[in-house]
Coordinates of C-alpha atoms and ligand atoms in Angstrom, one line a residue:
M1 CA 50.3 165.8 -30.9
I2 CA 46.7 167.3 -30.9
P3 CA 44.8 164.4 -29.2
F4 CA 41.9 163.2 -31.3
L5 CA 39.4 163.8 -28.7
N6 CA 40.1 165.5 -25.3
L7 CA 37.8 163.8 -22.6
K8 CA 39.9 166.2 -19.9
E9 CA 39.3 169.6 -21.2
I10 CA 35.5 168.2 -22.7
N11 CA 35.1 167.3 -18.8
N12 CA 37.4 170.2 -17.3
K13 CA 34.9 173.1 -17.9
Y14 CA 31.8 171.2 -16.0
S15 CA 34.7 170.3 -13.2
Q16 CA 33.1 172.0 -10.5
D17 CA 29.4 171.7 -11.6
L18 CA 31.1 167.8 -11.6
K19 CA 32.0 167.5 -8.5
D20 CA 29.4 169.5 -6.2
A21 CA 26.9 166.8 -8.5
C22 CA 29.4 163.6 -6.9
A23 CA 29.3 165.0 -3.2
R24 CA 25.5 165.5 -3.6
V25 CA 25.5 162.0 -4.6
I26 CA 28.1 160.7 -2.2
D27 CA 26.0 162.6 0.9
S28 CA 22.7 161.1 0.0
G29 CA 23.5 158.2 1.2
W30 CA 21.9 156.5 -2.2
Y31 CA 23.4 155.1 -4.6
I32 CA 21.7 152.5 -7.5
M33 CA 17.6 153.3 -8.6
G34 CA 17.0 156.8 -7.5
K35 CA 16.7 160.9 -7.3
E36 CA 19.4 161.1 -9.8
L37 CA 18.5 158.0 -12.5
E38 CA 14.7 160.4 -11.9
A39 CA 15.2 162.8 -12.3
F40 CA 18.3 162.0 -15.0
E41 CA 15.2 159.9 -16.7
R42 CA 12.8 162.8 -16.8
E43 CA 15.5 165.4 -18.2
F44 CA 16.6 163.8 -21.5
A45 CA 13.1 162.3 -22.3
Q46 CA 12.4 165.7 -22.4
Y47 CA 15.1 166.6 -24.5
C48 CA 14.3 164.0 -27.1
G49 CA 10.9 165.2 -27.0
V50 CA 9.7 161.4 -25.8
Q51 CA 7.1 160.2 -22.9
H52 CA 10.2 158.1 -21.2
C53 CA 13.6 157.2 -21.0
I54 CA 14.9 154.3 -18.9
G55 CA 18.3 154.3 -18.3
V56 CA 20.6 151.2 -18.2
A57 CA 24.7 150.2 -18.6
N58 CA 25.4 151.0 -21.1
G59 CA 24.3 151.5 -25.1
L60 CA 24.8 147.9 -25.9
D61 CA 22.5 147.1 -23.4
A62 CA 19.8 149.6 -24.4
L63 CA 20.0 148.3 -27.6
T64 CA 20.0 144.4 -26.7
L65 CA 17.5 144.7 -23.3
T66 CA 14.7 146.5 -26.5
I67 CA 15.0 143.8 -28.5
R68 CA 14.7 141.1 -25.8
A69 CA 11.8 143.1 -24.0
W70 CA 9.9 142.8 -27.3
K71 CA 10.3 139.4 -27.5
E72 CA 9.1 139.3 -23.9
L73 CA 5.9 141.3 -25.2
G74 CA 5.8 138.3 -28.5
K75 CA 6.3 141.1 -31.0
L76 CA 9.8 139.4 -31.8
K77 CA 10.9 135.7 -32.1
D78 CA 14.2 133.8 -32.7
G79 CA 15.2 133.3 -36.0
D80 CA 13.2 136.7 -36.6
E81 CA 15.4 138.8 -39.6
V82 CA 16.5 142.5 -38.3
I83 CA 17.7 144.5 -41.1
V84 CA 21.0 146.6 -40.0
P85 CA 23.8 148.8 -42.2
A86 CA 26.6 146.5 -43.0
N87 CA 29.4 149.3 -41.6
T88 CA 28.3 150.2 -38.3
Y89 CA 30.2 149.7 -35.2
I90 CA 30.0 145.7 -34.0
A91 CA 27.3 146.4 -31.1
S92 CA 24.0 146.8 -33.3
I93 CA 25.0 143.9 -34.9
L94 CA 25.5 142.1 -31.4
S95 CA 22.1 143.0 -30.4
I96 CA 20.3 141.1 -32.7
S97 CA 22.3 137.8 -32.6
E98 CA 23.1 138.1 -28.6
N99 CA 19.0 138.0 -28.7
N100 CA 19.1 134.8 -31.2
L101 CA 17.6 137.0 -34.3
V102 CA 19.4 137.3 -37.8
P103 CA 21.2 140.2 -38.7
V104 CA 20.9 141.4 -42.5
L105 CA 23.1 143.6 -43.1
V106 CA 22.7 146.1 -45.7
E107 CA 24.9 148.0 -48.1
P108 CA 24.7 151.4 -46.8
N109 CA 24.3 155.2 -48.6
E110 CA 28.1 155.7 -49.9
E111 CA 27.9 159.5 -49.2
T112 CA 25.6 159.1 -46.1
F113 CA 27.2 155.8 -44.5
N114 CA 23.6 155.3 -43.2
L115 CA 21.2 153.2 -44.0
C116 CA 19.9 154.3 -47.4
P117 CA 15.4 153.2 -47.8
E118 CA 16.2 151.0 -51.1
S119 CA 17.7 149.3 -50.5
V120 CA 16.0 148.7 -46.7
A121 CA 12.9 148.1 -48.9
A122 CA 15.1 145.4 -51.2
A123 CA 16.4 143.5 -48.1
I124 CA 13.0 142.9 -46.6
T125 CA 11.7 139.0 -47.2
S126 CA 8.9 137.5 -45.1
K127 CA 11.2 136.3 -41.9
T128 CA 11.7 140.2 -41.5
K129 CA 10.3 142.6 -38.7
A130 CA 12.8 145.0 -37.5
I131 CA 14.7 147.9 -38.9
L132 CA 17.6 148.9 -36.9
P133 CA 18.9 152.3 -38.3
V134 CA 22.3 153.9 -36.8
H135 CA 22.7 157.4 -37.0
L136 CA 26.5 157.0 -37.8
Y137 CA 29.2 159.7 -37.0
G138 CA 26.2 162.0 -35.8
L139 CA 24.1 162.3 -39.7
I140 CA 20.5 160.8 -38.4
S141 CA 19.4 158.6 -41.1
P142 CA 16.6 159.5 -43.5
M143 CA 14.0 158.2 -40.5
K144 CA 10.9 159.7 -43.0
E145 CA 11.3 157.5 -45.2
L146 CA 12.3 154.2 -43.0
M147 CA 8.9 155.1 -41.4
D148 CA 7.2 154.6 -44.2
I149 CA 8.6 151.3 -45.0
A150 CA 8.7 150.1 -41.6
K151 CA 4.9 151.5 -41.4
D152 CA 4.1 149.4 -44.9
H153 CA 5.7 146.3 -43.9
G154 CA 4.5 146.1 -40.2
L155 CA 8.1 146.2 -39.1
L156 CA 9.7 147.7 -35.6
V157 CA 12.3 150.6 -35.7
L158 CA 14.7 150.6 -33.5
E159 CA 17.3 153.6 -33.4
D160 CA 21.1 153.4 -32.3
C161 CA 21.5 156.6 -31.3
A162 CA 25.0 156.1 -29.9
Q163 CA 26.4 158.7 -32.0
S164 CA 23.5 161.1 -33.0
H165 CA 22.5 162.5 -29.1
G166 CA 20.7 165.8 -29.8
A167 CA 20.3 165.6 -34.5
E168 CA 16.9 166.4 -35.9
I169 CA 14.4 166.3 -38.9
N170 CA 12.1 168.6 -38.6
S171 CA 12.6 169.0 -35.3
V172 CA 12.0 165.9 -34.7
K173 CA 14.9 164.7 -32.6
C174 CA 16.7 160.8 -33.3
G175 CA 15.5 158.4 -30.4
N176 CA 11.4 159.7 -31.6
W177 CA 11.4 158.4 -34.6
G178 CA 11.1 154.5 -34.3
D179 CA 9.5 152.6 -31.7
A180 CA 12.2 153.1 -29.0
G181 CA 16.2 154.4 -29.6
A182 CA 18.8 152.8 -27.7
F183 CA 21.7 155.7 -26.5
S184 CA 25.7 155.4 -25.3
F185 CA 26.5 157.8 -22.3
Y186 CA 30.1 156.0 -23.3
P187 CA 32.8 159.3 -22.1
G188 CA 33.6 159.3 -25.6
K189 CA 30.1 160.3 -26.6
N190 CA 28.4 163.6 -27.6
L191 CA 26.5 163.2 -24.3
G192 CA 29.4 160.9 -22.2
A193 CA 29.4 159.9 -18.6
L194 CA 32.0 159.5 -16.4
G195 CA 31.9 155.7 -17.0
D196 CA 29.4 154.1 -18.9
A197 CA 26.2 154.1 -19.0
G198 CA 22.9 154.1 -21.5
A199 CA 19.3 154.3 -21.8
I200 CA 16.0 153.6 -24.0
T201 CA 13.5 156.5 -25.6
T202 CA 9.9 155.7 -26.5
N203 CA 6.5 156.6 -26.8
D204 CA 5.3 153.1 -25.8
S205 CA 4.7 152.6 -22.1
E206 CA 3.7 148.6 -22.7
L207 CA 8.0 148.7 -23.8
A208 CA 8.9 151.2 -21.4
E209 CA 7.3 148.9 -18.4
V210 CA 9.1 145.3 -19.8
L211 CA 12.5 147.1 -19.9
R212 CA 12.2 148.6 -16.4
A213 CA 11.7 145.3 -15.4
L214 CA 14.1 143.6 -17.8
R215 CA 17.4 145.9 -16.4
N216 CA 16.6 145.2 -12.9
Y217 CA 16.1 141.1 -12.8
G218 CA 13.4 141.1 -14.5
S219 CA 11.5 142.4 -11.1
Y220 CA 9.1 145.1 -10.5
K221 CA 8.8 144.2 -7.2
K222 CA 11.9 143.9 -5.1
Y223 CA 12.5 139.3 -5.0
E224 CA 9.5 138.7 -7.1
N225 CA 10.8 138.1 -10.8
K226 CA 8.6 138.3 -13.6
Y227 CA 11.4 137.9 -16.7
I228 CA 15.0 136.0 -16.4
G229 CA 16.0 139.7 -16.4
V230 CA 19.6 140.9 -16.0
N231 CA 21.3 143.7 -14.4
S232 CA 21.7 146.8 -16.1
R233 CA 21.2 150.0 -14.1
L234 CA 22.8 153.8 -14.8
D235 CA 23.9 154.3 -11.4
E236 CA 22.6 157.3 -9.6
I237 CA 27.0 159.0 -9.0
Q238 CA 26.5 158.9 -13.6
A239 CA 22.8 159.7 -13.9
A240 CA 24.0 162.8 -12.1
M241 CA 27.1 163.6 -14.3
L242 CA 24.7 163.1 -16.6
R243 CA 22.4 165.6 -15.4
V244 CA 25.2 168.2 -15.7
K245 CA 26.6 167.4 -19.5
L246 CA 23.2 167.1 -20.7
A247 CA 22.5 171.0 -19.6
Y248 CA 25.0 171.6 -22.4
L249 CA 24.3 169.2 -24.6
D250 CA 23.3 171.8 -27.6
E251 CA 26.0 174.2 -26.9
E252 CA 28.4 171.3 -26.9
T253 CA 26.8 169.9 -30.6
Q254 CA 27.1 173.9 -31.5
G255 CA 31.1 173.5 -30.8
R256 CA 31.3 170.3 -33.2
R257 CA 29.6 172.1 -36.2
S258 CA 32.1 174.7 -35.6
V259 CA 34.6 172.9 -35.7
A260 CA 33.2 170.8 -38.5
Q261 CA 32.0 174.2 -40.8
Y262 CA 35.8 175.0 -40.1
Y263 CA 37.2 171.8 -41.7
L264 CA 34.5 172.0 -44.8
E265 CA 35.4 175.2 -45.3
N266 CA 39.5 174.6 -45.2
I267 CA 39.9 171.6 -46.8
Q268 CA 41.4 171.3 -49.6
N269 CA 42.9 168.0 -50.9
E270 CA 42.0 166.3 -54.2
L271 CA 42.6 162.8 -52.5
C272 CA 40.4 163.0 -49.7
I273 CA 36.4 163.1 -50.0
L274 CA 34.5 165.5 -46.8
P275 CA 31.4 163.9 -45.5
K276 CA 28.1 165.5 -46.5
W277 CA 26.3 167.9 -44.2
P278 CA 22.5 167.7 -45.3
A279 CA 21.1 170.4 -43.3
T280 CA 22.5 172.2 -39.8
D281 CA 20.7 169.8 -37.7
E282 CA 20.4 166.5 -39.1
H283 CA 24.3 166.3 -38.2
V284 CA 25.9 166.7 -34.5
F285 CA 29.4 165.4 -36.1
H286 CA 30.0 162.2 -33.0
L287 CA 33.0 162.0 -35.5
F288 CA 34.1 163.7 -38.9
V289 CA 35.1 161.1 -41.3
I290 CA 36.9 161.7 -44.5
K291 CA 37.7 159.2 -47.1
T292 CA 40.3 158.3 -49.1
S293 CA 42.1 155.7 -51.1
H294 CA 45.5 156.7 -49.7
R295 CA 44.0 156.2 -45.8
N296 CA 47.1 154.8 -44.1
A297 CA 49.5 157.0 -45.8
L298 CA 47.2 160.2 -44.9
E299 CA 47.6 158.7 -41.1
L300 CA 51.0 158.5 -41.3
H301 CA 51.3 162.0 -42.6
L302 CA 49.0 163.3 -40.3
R303 CA 50.9 162.2 -37.2
E304 CA 54.4 163.0 -38.3
C305 CA 52.7 166.9 -38.3
G306 CA 51.4 166.1 -34.9
V307 CA 47.8 165.1 -35.5
Q308 CA 45.9 161.6 -33.8
S309 CA 43.4 160.4 -36.5
L310 CA 41.7 157.3 -35.5
I311 CA 39.7 154.5 -38.1
H312 CA 35.8 154.0 -37.3
Y313 CA 36.5 150.8 -38.7
P314 CA 39.5 149.5 -39.2
I315 CA 37.2 145.6 -39.9
P316 CA 33.6 145.3 -40.3
A317 CA 31.4 143.3 -38.8
H318 CA 31.4 140.2 -41.2
Q319 CA 35.1 140.2 -41.6
Q320 CA 35.6 139.9 -37.7
T321 CA 36.4 136.3 -36.4
A322 CA 33.3 136.5 -34.0
Y323 CA 30.8 136.4 -37.0
E324 CA 33.1 133.9 -38.9
G325 CA 31.0 131.8 -41.4
C326 CA 27.7 133.9 -40.2
F327 CA 27.4 136.5 -43.4
D328 CA 27.5 136.6 -46.8
N329 CA 30.5 138.1 -47.6
N330 CA 29.4 140.2 -50.5
L331 CA 29.3 144.0 -49.2
P332 CA 31.9 145.5 -51.6
L333 CA 30.7 149.1 -50.3
T334 CA 31.0 148.5 -46.6
E335 CA 34.5 147.0 -47.4
K336 CA 35.4 150.0 -49.5
I337 CA 34.4 152.4 -46.4
H338 CA 36.4 150.5 -44.3
E339 CA 39.3 150.8 -46.0
Q340 CA 39.4 154.1 -46.8
V341 CA 37.7 156.1 -43.9
L342 CA 39.7 158.4 -41.3
S343 CA 38.3 160.5 -38.4
L344 CA 39.9 164.0 -37.8
P345 CA 40.3 165.6 -34.7
M346 CA 36.6 166.5 -33.4
D347 CA 36.0 167.9 -30.4
P348 CA 34.5 171.7 -29.5
T349 CA 37.6 171.9 -27.6
L350 CA 40.0 172.8 -30.3
S351 CA 41.2 175.9 -30.7
T352 CA 41.9 178.2 -33.6
N353 CA 45.3 177.0 -33.7
D354 CA 44.7 173.4 -33.6
L355 CA 42.3 173.3 -36.6
K356 CA 45.0 175.5 -38.6
T357 CA 47.5 173.0 -38.2
I358 CA 45.3 169.6 -38.7
V359 CA 43.6 171.6 -42.1
S360 CA 47.4 172.4 -43.3
A361 CA 48.2 169.2 -42.5
I362 CA 46.0 167.6 -44.8
N363 CA 46.3 170.2 -47.6
G364 CA 49.8 169.1 -47.7
F365 CA 49.3 165.7 -48.5
K366 CA 50.1 164.0 -51.2
A367 CA 50.5 160.6 -52.4
Ligands
PLP401 C1 29.4 153.7 -28.4 C2 28.0 152.8 -29.7 C3 27.7 151.8 -29.3 C4 27.5 150.9 -27.8 O1 27.7 152.1 -27.1 P1 28.2 151.1 -25.3 O2 27.9 152.4 -24.4 O3 29.5 151.7 -25.9 O4 27.7 149.9 -25.3 C5 26.1 151.0 -30.1 N1 26.4 151.5 -31.7 C6 27.3 152.2 -31.7 C7 27.2 152.7 -32.8 C8 28.5 153.0 -30.5 O5 29.2 154.2 -31.2

């Protein structure tokens, strides 16, 4: 079986570096909020081109704590509306409801899977205070247009960059377009730790300062608490793992793009719609997602041909039990997307033989 994602193979390339970094932390005797975190925050901020990076425990916390920090700063309050794409992974939406704000689910652009400026503009009310674009599957959202809308209406912008490390428009990376960017370093993400980790990027020093306190019990100084904070820290071992892997992120992204290019050039089946790749640097191919009205049959066919594929995501947030009765259910485009999407194996360690097997399996699929 060709696996959807071979994490062991991916990390195996850096095995010695990872082990050395791990030993360095073990021998240091310092495991939380130390030199590795400081260095990773500096290096990732530099990579993204931003002034500040604040490490936290995971991607969901990166989103949730940013909204929370804006509440502490008086920029958001309970009941404010936040515009978010309806087809995103549920974490983006949870970060809004967790803060007692109102997620306003907007249908995405059917081709890019991302927010489209026209739908965002149409969803703005007097209660709208923020936009939460998600760079889904690795394709950066139309940030120039979204920032223009935000500026016109005085809205905050929080980018969900959990799937898009390094994606850029005109050499400006994701996480450097909005007021803040939230990253996940879950092991399977493009930049993955060997456990849970996340971070916020921003050029707003005031926001960065509040976030640094919120992640550490709301405290700037030990045993003095300014906010009712949480414990959401990125530990030294994970920071050290991320420093090793950050150095190879661009190389990994090129590997992903080669796989995507192979798929785009070789998959030929009129039952399948291939993803859009507008310009090289805008897509980092966290996932390669095709659409077909025969999704379940194709998934089964691929499995029979020895190819693992996955669905991102099988049930949209507004149809989850957790959100029963919370949302207007008139989201036909989002529901159609969830019925049609299928993610093909995507990682830079796929061999040419693997790719040939995958492509011939898809090309041989008949309804
Ligand atoms: C993975 C992911 C998150 C959450 O990240 P965790 O580190 O798993 O908490 C948020 N948003 C999107 C779009 C994601 O893919």
